[in-house]
PDB file of C-alpha atoms and ligand atoms in Angstrom:
ATOM      1  CA  MET Y1234     -20.771  93.754   4.955  1.00 68.00           C
ATOM      2  CA  GLY Y1235     -24.066  92.242   3.847  1.00 90.00           C
ATOM      3  CA  VAL Y1236     -25.808  88.955   3.552  1.00 95.00           C
ATOM      4  CA  HIS Y1237     -23.375  86.067   3.130  1.00 95.00           C
ATOM      5  CA  ARG Y1238     -24.967  82.614   3.512  1.00 96.00           C
ATOM      6  CA  ILE Y1239     -27.888  80.277   3.985  1.00 97.00           C
ATOM      7  CA  ILE Y1240     -28.174  79.475   7.594  1.00 98.00           C
ATOM      8  CA  SER Y1241     -30.836  76.839   7.357  1.00 98.00           C
ATOM      9  CA  LEU Y1242     -34.020  75.649   5.720  1.00 98.00           C
ATOM     10  CA  VAL Y1243     -37.182  74.499   7.505  1.00 98.00           C
ATOM     11  CA  ARG Y1244     -39.421  72.063   5.664  1.00 98.00           C
ATOM     12  CA  GLU Y1245     -42.726  70.409   6.448  1.00 97.00           C
ATOM     13  CA  VAL Y1246     -43.060  66.885   5.100  1.00 97.00           C
ATOM     14  CA  PRO Y1247     -45.927  64.359   5.264  1.00 95.00           C
ATOM     15  CA  ASN Y1248     -43.702  61.383   5.857  1.00 95.00           C
ATOM     16  CA  LEU Y1249     -41.324  62.592   8.574  1.00 98.00           C
ATOM     17  CA  PRO Y1250     -39.776  59.231   9.638  1.00 98.00           C
ATOM     18  CA  ALA Y1251     -38.849  58.184   6.091  1.00 98.00           C
ATOM     19  CA  THR Y1252     -37.517  61.636   5.222  1.00 98.00           C
ATOM     20  CA  ARG Y1253     -35.402  61.798   8.433  1.00 98.00           C
ATOM     21  CA  ALA Y1254     -34.027  58.353   7.591  1.00 98.00           C
ATOM     22  CA  PHE Y1255     -33.159  59.560   4.056  1.00 98.00           C
ATOM     23  CA  TYR Y1256     -31.141  62.540   5.232  1.00 98.00           C
ATOM     24  CA  THR Y1257     -29.377  60.521   7.841  1.00 98.00           C
ATOM     25  CA  GLU Y1258     -28.271  58.066   5.185  1.00 97.00           C
ATOM     26  CA  PHE Y1259     -27.458  60.996   2.879  1.00 98.00           C
ATOM     27  CA  GLY Y1260     -24.760  61.963   5.448  1.00 98.00           C
ATOM     28  CA  LEU Y1261     -26.252  64.735   7.504  1.00 98.00           C
ATOM     29  CA  HIS Y1262     -25.930  64.504  11.279  1.00 98.00           C
ATOM     30  CA  GLU Y1263     -29.271  64.433  13.215  1.00 98.00           C
ATOM     31  CA  THR Y1264     -28.558  66.480  16.355  1.00 98.00           C
ATOM     32  CA  SER Y1265     -32.101  66.203  17.689  1.00 98.00           C
ATOM     33  CA  PRO Y1266     -35.208  64.672  16.140  1.00 98.00           C
ATOM     34  CA  GLY Y1267     -35.682  66.378  12.701  1.00 98.00           C
ATOM     35  CA  THR Y1268     -32.733  68.719  12.969  1.00 98.00           C
ATOM     36  CA  PHE Y1269     -29.709  68.013  10.783  1.00 98.00           C
ATOM     37  CA  ALA Y1270     -26.230  69.451  10.751  1.00 98.00           C
ATOM     38  CA  THR Y1271     -23.482  69.648   8.122  1.00 98.00           C
ATOM     39  CA  GLN Y1272     -19.760  69.473   8.792  1.00 96.00           C
ATOM     40  CA  ILE Y1273     -19.070  73.153   8.711  1.00 95.00           C
ATOM     41  CA  GLY Y1274     -22.486  74.830   8.325  1.00 97.00           C
ATOM     42  CA  GLY Y1275     -24.010  73.696  11.614  1.00 97.00           C
ATOM     43  CA  GLU Y1276     -27.692  72.913  11.895  1.00 98.00           C
ATOM     44  CA  GLN Y1277     -28.908  73.637   8.372  1.00 98.00           C
ATOM     45  CA  LEU Y1278     -32.043  71.511   7.860  1.00 98.00           C
ATOM     46  CA  GLU Y1279     -35.114  71.204  10.005  1.00 98.00           C
ATOM     47  CA  LEU Y1280     -37.863  68.724   9.113  1.00 98.00           C
ATOM     48  CA  ARG Y1281     -41.277  69.080  10.666  1.00 98.00           C
ATOM     49  CA  SER Y1282     -44.357  67.010  10.133  1.00 98.00           C
ATOM     50  CA  GLY Y1283     -47.033  68.519   7.861  1.00 97.00           C
ATOM     51  CA  SER Y1284     -49.904  67.344   5.806  1.00 95.00           C
ATOM     52  CA  GLU Y1285     -48.306  68.508   2.538  1.00 92.00           C
ATOM     53  CA  PRO Y1286     -44.679  69.101   1.571  1.00 94.00           C
ATOM     54  CA  ARG Y1287     -43.945  72.796   2.220  1.00 94.00           C
ATOM     55  CA  VAL Y1288     -40.993  75.162   2.490  1.00 96.00           C
ATOM     56  CA  ALA Y1289     -41.656  76.840   5.808  1.00 97.00           C
ATOM     57  CA  GLU Y1290     -38.657  78.986   6.501  1.00 98.00           C
ATOM     58  CA  LEU Y1291     -35.390  80.129   4.932  1.00 98.00           C
ATOM     59  CA  ASN Y1292     -32.903  81.523   7.345  1.00 98.00           C
ATOM     60  CA  ILE Y1293     -30.193  83.765   5.896  1.00 98.00           C
ATOM     61  CA  GLY Y1294     -27.038  85.123   7.662  1.00 98.00           C
ATOM     62  CA  ALA Y1295     -25.995  88.810   7.685  1.00 97.00           C
ATOM     63  CA  ASP Y1296     -22.890  90.496   9.081  1.00 96.00           C
ATOM     64  CA  ALA Y1297     -24.263  93.361  11.168  1.00 95.00           C
ATOM     65  CA  GLU Y1298     -27.248  95.190  12.638  1.00 95.00           C
ATOM     66  CA  ALA Y1299     -26.811  97.857   9.987  1.00 95.00           C
ATOM     67  CA  ASP Y1300     -27.408  95.212   7.358  1.00 96.00           C
ATOM     68  CA  LEU Y1301     -30.638  94.188   9.028  1.00 97.00           C
ATOM     69  CA  ASP Y1302     -31.816  97.780   9.133  1.00 96.00           C
ATOM     70  CA  ALA Y1303     -31.111  98.253   5.478  1.00 97.00           C
ATOM     71  CA  ILE Y1304     -32.794  94.974   4.449  1.00 98.00           C
ATOM     72  CA  ALA Y1305     -35.943  95.802   6.486  1.00 98.00           C
ATOM     73  CA  ARG Y1306     -36.069  99.248   4.781  1.00 97.00           C
ATOM     74  CA  ARG Y1307     -35.670  97.745   1.297  1.00 98.00           C
ATOM     75  CA  ILE Y1308     -38.325  95.063   1.861  1.00 98.00           C
ATOM     76  CA  GLU Y1309     -40.735  97.658   3.123  1.00 98.00           C
ATOM     77  CA  GLY Y1310     -39.906  99.722   0.092  1.00 98.00           C
ATOM     78  CA  LEU Y1311     -41.222  96.813  -2.041  1.00 98.00           C
ATOM     79  CA  GLY Y1312     -44.567  97.111  -0.202  1.00 98.00           C
ATOM     80  CA  ILE Y1313     -43.931  93.921   1.853  1.00 98.00           C
ATOM     81  CA  SER Y1314     -44.121  94.151   5.581  1.00 98.00           C
ATOM     82  CA  ALA Y1315     -40.851  93.337   7.383  1.00 98.00           C
ATOM     83  CA  GLU Y1316     -40.725  92.793  11.068  1.00 97.00           C
ATOM     84  CA  ARG Y1317     -37.663  93.704  13.056  1.00 94.00           C
ATOM     85  CA  THR Y1318     -37.438  91.222  15.935  1.00 91.00           C
ATOM     86  CA  GLY Y1319     -34.873  90.394  18.566  1.00 86.00           C
ATOM     87  CA  ARG Y1320     -33.595  87.706  16.208  1.00 83.00           C
ATOM     88  CA  GLY Y1321     -33.350  89.775  13.098  1.00 95.00           C
ATOM     89  CA  VAL Y1322     -35.699  90.694  10.276  1.00 98.00           C
ATOM     90  CA  GLU Y1323     -38.636  88.489   9.296  1.00 98.00           C
ATOM     91  CA  ALA Y1324     -40.758  88.799   6.155  1.00 98.00           C
ATOM     92  CA  VAL Y1325     -42.966  86.473   4.197  1.00 98.00           C
ATOM     93  CA  GLU Y1326     -42.036  86.427   0.504  1.00 98.00           C
ATOM     94  CA  PRO Y1327     -45.525  86.915  -1.009  1.00 98.00           C
ATOM     95  CA  VAL Y1328     -45.359  84.617  -4.053  1.00 97.00           C
ATOM     96  CA  THR Y1329     -43.914  81.519  -2.369  1.00 97.00           C
ATOM     97  CA  GLY Y1330     -45.312  82.167   1.160  1.00 97.00           C
ATOM     98  CA  VAL Y1331     -41.958  81.273   2.618  1.00 98.00           C
ATOM     99  CA  LEU Y1332     -41.027  83.012   5.869  1.00 98.00           C
ATOM    100  CA  VAL Y1333     -37.530  84.437   5.287  1.00 98.00           C
ATOM    101  CA  ARG Y1334     -35.599  85.403   8.409  1.00 98.00           C
ATOM    102  CA  ILE Y1335     -32.322  87.281   8.235  1.00 98.00           C
ATOM    103  CA  SER Y1336     -30.181  87.335  11.284  1.00 98.00           C
ATOM    104  CA  ILE Y1337     -26.623  88.034  12.270  1.00 97.00           C
ATOM    105  CA  ALA Y1338     -24.451  84.945  11.797  1.00 97.00           C
ATOM    106  CA  GLU Y1339     -20.738  84.143  11.741  1.00 95.00           C
ATOM    107  CA  ARG Y1340     -19.244  83.723   8.307  1.00 94.00           C
ATOM    108  CA  LEU Y1341     -18.283  80.162   7.506  1.00 93.00           C
ATOM    109  CA  PRO Y1342     -14.617  79.313   7.017  1.00 89.00           C
ATOM    110  CA  LYS Y1343     -13.471  78.859   3.466  1.00 83.00           C
ATOM    111  CA  ASP Y1344     -14.349  75.488   2.067  1.00 83.00           C
ATOM    112  CA  PRO Y1345     -11.686  72.862   2.624  1.00 79.00           C
ATOM    113  CA  PRO Y1346      -9.585  71.921  -0.410  1.00 77.00           C
ATOM    114  CA  PRO Y1347     -10.621  68.804  -2.226  1.00 76.00           C
ATOM    115  CA  SER Y1348      -9.379  65.674  -0.536  1.00 73.00           C
ATOM    116  CA  ALA Y1349      -7.434  63.062  -2.415  1.00 73.00           C
ATOM    117  CA  PRO Y1350      -5.550  59.816  -1.716  1.00 71.00           C
ATOM    118  CA  THR Y1351      -2.233  60.627  -0.191  1.00 73.00           C
ATOM    119  CA  SER Y1352      -0.491  57.524  -1.358  1.00 74.00           C
ATOM    120  CA  VAL Y1353      -0.794  54.875  -4.045  1.00 72.00           C
ATOM    121  CA  GLU Y1354      -2.149  52.384  -1.446  1.00 73.00           C
ATOM    122  CA  ARG Y1355      -5.103  50.792  -3.205  1.00 71.00           C
ATOM    123  CA  THR Y1356      -6.985  50.643   0.150  1.00 73.00           C
ATOM    124  CA  GLU Y1357      -7.250  54.330   0.161  1.00 70.00           C
ATOM    125  CA  LEU Y1358      -9.573  54.097  -2.821  1.00 73.00           C
ATOM    126  CA  VAL Y1359     -11.845  51.365  -1.335  1.00 74.00           C
ATOM    127  CA  GLN Y1360     -11.845  51.956   2.440  1.00 68.00           C
ATOM    128  CA  ARG Y1361     -14.498  54.535   2.810  1.00 78.00           C
ATOM    129  CA  ASP Y1362     -15.948  56.727   5.518  1.00 83.00           C
ATOM    130  CA  PRO Y1363     -19.564  57.788   4.954  1.00 88.00           C
ATOM    131  CA  VAL Y1364     -19.877  60.990   2.884  1.00 94.00           C
ATOM    132  CA  ARG Y1365     -20.431  63.960   5.126  1.00 96.00           C
ATOM    133  CA  PRO Y1366     -21.739  67.083   3.337  1.00 97.00           C
ATOM    134  CA  GLN Y1367     -19.822  70.203   4.285  1.00 96.00           C
ATOM    135  CA  ARG Y1368     -22.554  72.792   3.968  1.00 96.00           C
ATOM    136  CA  LEU Y1369     -25.943  73.566   2.402  1.00 98.00           C
ATOM    137  CA  GLY Y1370     -25.019  75.436  -0.761  1.00 96.00           C
ATOM    138  CA  HIS Y1371     -28.307  76.270  -2.421  1.00 97.00           C
ATOM    139  CA  VAL Y1372     -32.012  75.957  -2.261  1.00 98.00           C
ATOM    140  CA  ALA Y1373     -34.160  75.805  -5.425  1.00 96.00           C
ATOM    141  CA  ILE Y1374     -37.843  76.686  -4.992  1.00 96.00           C
ATOM    142  CA  GLY Y1375     -40.522  76.385  -7.659  1.00 94.00           C
ATOM    143  CA  CYS Y1376     -43.196  79.123  -7.732  1.00 94.00           C
ATOM    144  CA  THR Y1377     -45.863  80.626  -9.911  1.00 94.00           C
ATOM    145  CA  ASP Y1378     -44.192  84.003 -10.599  1.00 96.00           C
ATOM    146  CA  VAL Y1379     -40.372  83.935 -10.556  1.00 95.00           C
ATOM    147  CA  GLU Y1380     -40.126  87.514 -11.790  1.00 95.00           C
ATOM    148  CA  ARG Y1381     -42.122  88.854  -8.918  1.00 97.00           C
ATOM    149  CA  ALA Y1382     -40.503  86.650  -6.322  1.00 98.00           C
ATOM    150  CA  LYS Y1383     -36.926  87.506  -7.425  1.00 97.00           C
ATOM    151  CA  ARG Y1384     -37.494  91.153  -6.554  1.00 98.00           C
ATOM    152  CA  PHE Y1385     -37.743  90.105  -2.910  1.00 98.00           C
ATOM    153  CA  PHE Y1386     -34.365  88.373  -2.980  1.00 98.00           C
ATOM    154  CA  LEU Y1387     -32.556  90.874  -5.245  1.00 97.00           C
ATOM    155  CA  ASP Y1388     -34.000  94.251  -4.243  1.00 97.00           C
ATOM    156  CA  GLY Y1389     -35.007  93.324  -0.687  1.00 98.00           C
ATOM    157  CA  ILE Y1390     -32.449  90.932   0.638  1.00 98.00           C
ATOM    158  CA  GLY Y1391     -29.682  92.282  -1.564  1.00 96.00           C
ATOM    159  CA  MET Y1392     -28.696  89.204  -3.495  1.00 95.00           C
ATOM    160  CA  ARG Y1393     -26.981  89.340  -6.909  1.00 89.00           C
ATOM    161  CA  LEU Y1394     -28.317  87.795 -10.107  1.00 89.00           C
ATOM    162  CA  SER Y1395     -25.925  85.224 -11.681  1.00 85.00           C
ATOM    163  CA  ASP Y1396     -27.850  83.502 -14.514  1.00 84.00           C
ATOM    164  CA  TYR Y1397     -31.149  82.324 -15.911  1.00 84.00           C
ATOM    165  CA  VAL Y1398     -31.499  78.605 -16.465  1.00 83.00           C
ATOM    166  CA  ILE Y1399     -34.691  76.831 -17.615  1.00 80.00           C
ATOM    167  CA  GLY Y1400     -36.532  80.118 -17.097  1.00 83.00           C
ATOM    168  CA  GLY Y1401     -35.466  80.731 -13.546  1.00 89.00           C
ATOM    169  CA  PRO Y1402     -33.200  83.268 -11.797  1.00 92.00           C
ATOM    170  CA  PHE Y1403     -30.096  81.823 -10.099  1.00 91.00           C
ATOM    171  CA  MET Y1404     -29.112  84.261  -7.346  1.00 92.00           C
ATOM    172  CA  ARG Y1405     -26.097  84.480  -4.981  1.00 91.00           C
ATOM    173  CA  PHE Y1406     -24.882  86.171  -1.908  1.00 91.00           C
ATOM    174  CA  GLU Y1407     -21.180  86.401  -2.630  1.00 79.00           C
ATOM    175  CA  THR Y1408     -18.813  83.830  -4.026  1.00 81.00           C
ATOM    176  CA  ASP Y1409     -21.035  80.827  -4.844  1.00 87.00           C
ATOM    177  CA  HIS Y1410     -22.597  80.833  -8.275  1.00 87.00           C
ATOM    178  CA  HIS Y1411     -26.062  80.492  -6.702  1.00 91.00           C
ATOM    179  CA  ASN Y1412     -27.546  80.159  -3.270  1.00 95.00           C
ATOM    180  CA  VAL Y1413     -31.237  80.694  -4.041  1.00 97.00           C
ATOM    181  CA  VAL Y1414     -32.891  79.564  -7.299  1.00 96.00           C
ATOM    182  CA  LEU Y1415     -36.447  80.206  -8.357  1.00 96.00           C
ATOM    183  CA  LEU Y1416     -38.008  77.929 -11.030  1.00 93.00           C
ATOM    184  CA  PRO Y1417     -41.357  78.311 -12.784  1.00 90.00           C
ATOM    185  CA  ALA Y1418     -43.932  75.920 -11.403  1.00 90.00           C
ATOM    186  CA  PRO Y1419     -47.719  75.763 -11.096  1.00 88.00           C
ATOM    187  CA  LYS Y1420     -47.466  75.987  -7.313  1.00 89.00           C
ATOM    188  CA  THR Y1421     -44.816  76.625  -4.650  1.00 93.00           C
ATOM    189  CA  LEU Y1422     -42.711  73.584  -4.018  1.00 92.00           C
ATOM    190  CA  LEU Y1423     -39.208  72.716  -2.989  1.00 95.00           C
ATOM    191  CA  HIS Y1424     -37.362  71.540  -6.096  1.00 93.00           C
ATOM    192  CA  HIS Y1425     -34.086  70.712  -4.483  1.00 95.00           C
ATOM    193  CA  THR Y1426     -31.472  71.371  -1.841  1.00 97.00           C
ATOM    194  CA  ALA Y1427     -27.795  71.099  -2.717  1.00 98.00           C
ATOM    195  CA  TRP Y1428     -25.131  69.888  -0.300  1.00 98.00           C
ATOM    196  CA  LYS Y1429     -21.484  70.539  -0.953  1.00 96.00           C
ATOM    197  CA  VAL Y1430     -19.077  67.635  -0.604  1.00 95.00           C
ATOM    198  CA  ARG Y1431     -15.294  67.673  -0.756  1.00 91.00           C
ATOM    199  CA  ASN Y1432     -14.688  66.435  -4.296  1.00 91.00           C
ATOM    200  CA  VAL Y1433     -16.208  64.660  -7.333  1.00 92.00           C
ATOM    201  CA  ASP Y1434     -15.218  61.326  -5.924  1.00 91.00           C
ATOM    202  CA  GLU Y1435     -17.502  61.863  -2.921  1.00 93.00           C
ATOM    203  CA  ILE Y1436     -20.400  62.733  -5.240  1.00 95.00           C
ATOM    204  CA  GLY Y1437     -19.964  59.417  -7.050  1.00 95.00           C
ATOM    205  CA  TYR Y1438     -19.410  57.438  -3.988  1.00 94.00           C
ATOM    206  CA  GLY Y1439     -22.265  59.072  -2.008  1.00 96.00           C
ATOM    207  CA  GLY Y1440     -24.732  58.780  -4.915  1.00 96.00           C
ATOM    208  CA  SER Y1441     -23.808  55.176  -5.536  1.00 95.00           C
ATOM    209  CA  ARG Y1442     -24.317  54.231  -1.893  1.00 95.00           C
ATOM    210  CA  MET Y1443     -27.694  56.059  -1.729  1.00 97.00           C
ATOM    211  CA  ILE Y1444     -29.062  54.123  -4.755  1.00 95.00           C
ATOM    212  CA  GLU Y1445     -27.549  50.711  -4.038  1.00 94.00           C
ATOM    213  CA  ASN Y1446     -30.625  49.343  -2.269  1.00 95.00           C
ATOM    214  CA  HIS Y1447     -32.933  52.110  -3.390  1.00 95.00           C
ATOM    215  CA  PRO Y1448     -32.720  52.443  -7.226  1.00 91.00           C
ATOM    216  CA  ASP Y1449     -35.881  54.534  -7.182  1.00 90.00           C
ATOM    217  CA  ARG Y1450     -33.946  57.318  -5.468  1.00 92.00           C
ATOM    218  CA  HIS Y1451     -31.793  57.938  -8.575  1.00 91.00           C
ATOM    219  CA  ALA Y1452     -32.733  61.072 -10.383  1.00 89.00           C
ATOM    220  CA  TRP Y1453     -29.833  62.441 -12.402  1.00 89.00           C
ATOM    221  CA  GLY Y1454     -26.097  62.125 -12.292  1.00 89.00           C
ATOM    222  CA  LEU Y1455     -23.230  62.088 -12.450  1.00 93.00           C
ATOM    223  CA  GLY Y1456     -23.034  65.236 -14.438  1.00 93.00           C
ATOM    224  CA  ARG Y1457     -21.742  68.788 -14.622  1.00 92.00           C
ATOM    225  CA  HIS Y1458     -23.868  71.846 -14.856  1.00 89.00           C
ATOM    226  CA  ALA Y1459     -23.060  74.456 -17.480  1.00 83.00           C
ATOM    227  CA  ALA Y1460     -24.020  77.724 -15.804  1.00 80.00           C
ATOM    228  CA  SER Y1461     -22.394  77.073 -12.427  1.00 81.00           C
ATOM    229  CA  ALA Y1462     -19.842  74.465 -13.509  1.00 85.00           C
ATOM    230  CA  ASN Y1463     -20.565  72.322 -10.507  1.00 92.00           C
ATOM    231  CA  TYR Y1464     -20.558  68.539 -10.622  1.00 95.00           C
ATOM    232  CA  PHE Y1465     -23.815  66.970  -9.463  1.00 95.00           C
ATOM    233  CA  TRP Y1466     -25.814  63.891  -8.572  1.00 96.00           C
ATOM    234  CA  TYR Y1467     -29.514  64.386  -7.760  1.00 94.00           C
ATOM    235  CA  LEU Y1468     -31.464  61.962  -5.555  1.00 94.00           C
ATOM    236  CA  LYS Y1469     -35.179  61.963  -4.903  1.00 92.00           C
ATOM    237  CA  ASP Y1470     -36.171  62.203  -1.243  1.00 95.00           C
ATOM    238  CA  PRO Y1471     -39.350  60.644   0.250  1.00 95.00           C
ATOM    239  CA  ALA Y1472     -41.106  64.006   0.384  1.00 94.00           C
ATOM    240  CA  GLY Y1473     -40.828  64.530  -3.401  1.00 90.00           C
ATOM    241  CA  ALA Y1474     -37.906  67.027  -3.543  1.00 93.00           C
ATOM    242  CA  PHE Y1475     -34.490  66.313  -4.836  1.00 94.00           C
ATOM    243  CA  SER Y1476     -31.313  66.383  -2.828  1.00 96.00           C
ATOM    244  CA  GLU Y1477     -28.072  67.152  -4.657  1.00 97.00           C
ATOM    245  CA  TYR Y1478     -24.534  66.221  -3.804  1.00 98.00           C
ATOM    246  CA  TYR Y1479     -22.398  68.809  -5.512  1.00 97.00           C
ATOM    247  CA  TYR Y1480     -18.887  70.064  -5.771  1.00 95.00           C
ATOM    248  CA  SER Y1481     -17.559  73.116  -7.539  1.00 89.00           C
ATOM    249  CA  GLU Y1482     -14.112  74.546  -7.956  1.00 78.00           C
ATOM    250  CA  MET Y1483     -15.693  77.854  -8.882  1.00 70.00           C
ATOM    251  CA  ASP Y1484     -16.830  78.571  -5.366  1.00 66.00           C
ATOM    252  CA  ASP Y1485     -13.338  78.293  -4.075  1.00 58.00           C
ATOM    253  CA  LEU Y1486     -11.709  80.317  -6.739  1.00 52.00           C
ATOM    254  CA  ALA Y1487     -13.871  83.318  -6.070  1.00 55.00           C
ATOM    255  CA  ASP Y1488     -12.694  85.496  -3.203  1.00 55.00           C
ATOM    256  CA  THR Y1489     -14.441  88.729  -3.893  1.00 58.00           C
ATOM    257  CA  PRO Y1490     -18.136  89.488  -4.603  1.00 54.00           C
ATOM    258  CA  PHE Y1491     -17.117  91.030  -7.899  1.00 57.00           C
ATOM    259  CA  PHE Y1492     -15.005  88.268  -9.421  1.00 60.00           C
ATOM    260  CA  TRP Y1493     -17.529  87.615 -12.101  1.00 61.00           C
ATOM    261  CA  ASP Y1494     -20.349  89.709 -13.481  1.00 64.00           C
ATOM    262  CA  PRO Y1495     -22.329  87.440 -15.802  1.00 64.00           C
ATOM    263  CA  ASP Y1496     -24.851  88.856 -18.244  1.00 65.00           C
ATOM    264  CA  PRO Y1497     -28.231  87.415 -17.334  1.00 61.00           C
ATOM    265  CA  ASP Y1498     -29.530  88.426 -20.747  1.00 68.00           C
ATOM    266  CA  GLY Y1499     -26.725  86.690 -22.547  1.00 68.00           C
ATOM    267  CA  GLU Y1500     -26.480  83.355 -24.104  1.00 70.00           C
ATOM    268  CA  GLU Y1501     -28.827  80.758 -22.573  1.00 70.00           C
ATOM    269  CA  LEU Y1502     -26.817  77.803 -21.382  1.00 73.00           C
ATOM    270  CA  PRO Y1503     -27.884  74.154 -21.392  1.00 77.00           C
ATOM    271  CA  VAL Y1504     -28.734  72.767 -17.936  1.00 81.00           C
ATOM    272  CA  ALA Y1505     -25.766  70.392 -18.086  1.00 83.00           C
ATOM    273  CA  ALA Y1506     -22.372  70.508 -19.827  1.00 83.00           C
ATOM    274  CA  TRP Y1507     -22.474  66.704 -19.702  1.00 85.00           C
ATOM    275  CA  ALA Y1508     -24.331  64.106 -17.709  1.00 84.00           C
ATOM    276  CA  SER Y1509     -25.497  60.487 -17.647  1.00 81.00           C
ATOM    277  CA  PRO Y1510     -28.527  60.038 -19.899  1.00 69.00           C
ATOM    278  CA  ALA Y1511     -30.960  59.182 -17.068  1.00 57.00           C
ATOM    279  CA  LEU Y1512     -32.823  62.426 -17.514  1.00 50.00           C
ATOM    280  CA  GLN Y1513     -34.680  60.988 -20.477  1.00 52.00           C
ATOM    281  CA  ASP Y1514     -36.782  58.518 -18.456  1.00 53.00           C
ATOM    282  CA  ARG Y1515     -36.697  60.221 -15.110  1.00 56.00           C
ATOM    283  CA  PRO Y1516     -36.763  63.989 -15.586  1.00 61.00           C
ATOM    284  CA  LEU Y1517     -35.394  66.201 -12.914  1.00 69.00           C
ATOM    285  CA  VAL Y1518     -38.730  67.745 -12.248  1.00 60.00           C
ATOM    286  CA  PRO Y1519     -41.303  66.723  -9.752  1.00 53.00           C
ATOM    287  CA  GLU Y1520     -44.602  65.751 -11.359  1.00 55.00           C
ATOM    288  CA  ALA Y1521     -46.182  68.944 -10.248  1.00 52.00           C
ATOM    289  CA  MET Y1522     -43.769  71.164 -12.244  1.00 57.00           C
ATOM    290  CA  ARG Y1523     -42.988  69.038 -15.196  1.00 53.00           C
ATOM    291  CA  ALA Y1524     -45.356  70.669 -17.656  1.00 45.00           C
ATOM    292  CA  PRO Y1525     -44.121  74.278 -17.409  1.00 42.00           C
ATOM    293  CA  ILE Y1526     -40.458  73.273 -17.509  1.00 42.00           C
ATOM    294  CA  LEU Y1527     -40.995  71.044 -20.550  1.00 40.00           C
ATOM    295  CA  ALA Y1528     -42.963  73.873 -22.161  1.00 39.00           C
ATOM    296  CA  SER Y1529     -39.954  76.236 -21.684  1.00 39.00           C
ATOM    297  CA  GLY Y1530     -37.962  74.047 -24.066  1.00 37.00           C
ATOM    298  CA  GLU Y1531     -36.233  71.397 -21.918  1.00 38.00           C
TER     299      GLU Y1531
HETATM  300 FE1  FE2 G1351     -28.550  72.504  -7.753  1.00 82.44          FE
END
């Protein structure tokens, strides 16, 4: 019982056609103009036209009506108004201004096991289908007061704290290391969305294809994060946020919410266990948030 997944993210972007084209090429399936589906997560991204890039809505799935009642009470207890609607509970997180909607949703099936060639036929390694992300794994949002904003997600929504990395809380619902990340920034912005693929090979193949004719899209990868142990490749989208192909064995190993209780006050981990050196000349921070992250020691 409880909250268990990100249903979807709604973004406003100033360059809608180019951003739609990016996410189509990235491997999401556009079911109607601006709405994109993953393989198992359903419609998980909605892009709308706006004058400035903005995170408009974050939709979160819960198991039961009782969960919605409890969440509404907890959010109200934080002094934030929460509206119980026919669709669930809605509240605006006050620091980021993001409308967070919690509604009842089916749990997703367990992630499929990593795919691999089934024979030694060399063609299996070069004949490729487009990479199709399985689901939206996490959303990282920059904001001016991560300590205040995290209370909404931890004490209101009922998420759990996994780690701090570059000054920001990494929070989870259940078995992923993180589903919502807050990072210090001078204003609210979308830092990145992360899309789970089936294995490391798909990260490399998908990232390579995305930058083949667009080297400016390359941000950072291939690498492996330290705190969450996931492999990654970050690409820059036309609206200024990053989009991450990722794969993690950790998510699949964890089958209870209590498999791992990290100490958020423990040793601070580096951002990456290893990675290509591209970070030096193209930092993984949008212009708007580079200063505070660099100031925190990265
Ligand atoms: Fe990420």
